[in-house]
């Protein structure tokens, strides 16, 4: 999950975060600034270890790390149409690709790498960076909204299917075929995300009041949660916990909501013998005679837990992770801080803030010894993805070198990383 910072706070060159993203298993945080980018390990609450930092590419607005490997993908405002793939431990560039328009977002797992432009999505095989498919017949997507399952066996891709409604297109990144279309919301989409196994898909519209969860690949609605009723908000982050028991949503307000995905039971025989149980049963039965919008609202589940931020109106992203054997809520903000909360998985309620880290301070760089990958070859490869003609349907891949030779070299390099 990645966010591009909205408004940069005043100060020096390094005073603002231009982007920030958690890696696929929520063990690492990447940030981009005017001066470059940094990677942090999230293995401890008390200490935030910097894994890597680079000032070679200025004005970074996209940075994505592949799990805990040394592969990192970077896009800079100086060259917004170029994607750079690095082996950061060895300080080498693996390859770079150029596209026909600005890159808006990048998603990756161990099987696929997606590059989202405003009117097209490019699907690469991450092992050799070969372009497998270009999706050209998609509605204009000015925010680059898309999601990719981190489970490479279920490399499902989701992206908006309409400019005027909350329609989601579910696409199989392995078979390279459209699976189904989900009518998720009446309003246009603001956030979509898969759970870790790729079996569930959550979404929110621009209103930000209702969050829905659908089964994958059939697209059936499983859960419906209400974030709030009083005001519309902008959902900036939507993420499942790794065990898929919780779903977390943050927005431009001061409250982060956590929902619990529980199996709802229809039979409650112990409640019918009490007055409150009888009235509750009659109340729920009455909803069958109310308008659909009203009855749906009554059936929607509210937040299981919440966390209060000491700010509002700033871009932020959240994630749910297990750190030092306890469940934690992590919130990274464009103000340059990482907030860590305790989460009670049994009773929920108000999450307690236990630690705040500055992401812009000068920390001591530590090598991440979790994945000591083999060195890649030093020579980099350059590719261009450009339209052959003015028509979108004629976009094709052109290589600056021999395609077959370069793919063999890249396959050898990428195999060291994956």
PDB file of N, CA and C in Angstrom, residues 10 31 64 84 128 134 137 168 175 265 287 294 360 379:
ATOM      1  N   UNK A  10       6.038  23.109   5.468  1.00  0.00           N
ATOM      2  CA  UNK A  10       7.158  24.009   5.219  1.00  0.00           C
ATOM      3  C   UNK A  10       8.414  23.529   5.896  1.00  0.00           C
ATOM      4  N   UNK A  31       9.977   5.207   2.491  1.00  0.00           N
ATOM      5  CA  UNK A  31       9.547   6.595   2.357  1.00  0.00           C
ATOM      6  C   UNK A  31      10.335   7.257   1.231  1.00  0.00           C
ATOM      7  N   UNK A  64       8.663   1.125  -3.797  1.00  0.00           N
ATOM      8  CA  UNK A  64       8.059  -0.146  -3.397  1.00  0.00           C
ATOM      9  C   UNK A  64       9.152  -1.189  -3.209  1.00  0.00           C
ATOM     10  N   UNK A  84      12.518   2.497 -12.264  1.00  0.00           N
ATOM     11  CA  UNK A  84      13.857   1.978 -12.010  1.00  0.00           C
ATOM     12  C   UNK A  84      13.786   0.846 -11.004  1.00  0.00           C
ATOM     13  N   UNK A 128      11.819 -11.982 -15.193  1.00  0.00           N
ATOM     14  CA  UNK A 128      12.656 -11.505 -16.296  1.00  0.00           C
ATOM     15  C   UNK A 128      12.200 -10.139 -16.828  1.00  0.00           C
ATOM     16  N   UNK A 134      -0.788  -5.763 -21.774  1.00  0.00           N
ATOM     17  CA  UNK A 134      -1.109  -4.355 -21.587  1.00  0.00           C
ATOM     18  C   UNK A 134      -2.617  -4.194 -21.631  1.00  0.00           C
ATOM     19  N   UNK A 137      -8.032  -1.048 -22.533  1.00  0.00           N
ATOM     20  CA  UNK A 137      -9.456  -0.693 -22.586  1.00  0.00           C
ATOM     21  C   UNK A 137     -10.006  -0.430 -21.186  1.00  0.00           C
ATOM     22  N   UNK A 168     -15.829  -2.552  -9.935  1.00  0.00           N
ATOM     23  CA  UNK A 168     -14.478  -3.110  -9.845  1.00  0.00           C
ATOM     24  C   UNK A 168     -14.310  -4.214 -10.875  1.00  0.00           C
ATOM     25  N   UNK A 175      -3.444 -16.085 -15.546  1.00  0.00           N
ATOM     26  CA  UNK A 175      -4.011 -16.533 -16.826  1.00  0.00           C
ATOM     27  C   UNK A 175      -4.225 -15.374 -17.786  1.00  0.00           C
ATOM     28  N   UNK A 265     -23.895 -15.353  12.944  1.00  0.00           N
ATOM     29  CA  UNK A 265     -24.815 -16.468  13.160  1.00  0.00           C
ATOM     30  C   UNK A 265     -26.234 -15.942  13.185  1.00  0.00           C
ATOM     31  N   UNK A 287     -37.080  -4.703   9.853  1.00  0.00           N
ATOM     32  CA  UNK A 287     -36.261  -4.143   8.780  1.00  0.00           C
ATOM     33  C   UNK A 287     -36.622  -4.729   7.419  1.00  0.00           C
ATOM     34  N   UNK A 294     -32.455   1.826   4.114  1.00  0.00           N
ATOM     35  CA  UNK A 294     -32.568   1.898   5.572  1.00  0.00           C
ATOM     36  C   UNK A 294     -32.246   0.553   6.209  1.00  0.00           C
ATOM     37  N   UNK A 360      12.193  11.218   9.503  1.00  0.00           N
ATOM     38  CA  UNK A 360      13.093  12.137   8.819  1.00  0.00           C
ATOM     39  C   UNK A 360      14.376  12.381   9.589  1.00  0.00           C
ATOM     40  N   UNK A 379      25.742  -4.633 -14.851  1.00  0.00           N
ATOM     41  CA  UNK A 379      25.232  -3.910 -16.005  1.00  0.00           C
ATOM     42  C   UNK A 379      23.714  -3.828 -15.959  1.00  0.00           C
TER      43      UNK A 379
END
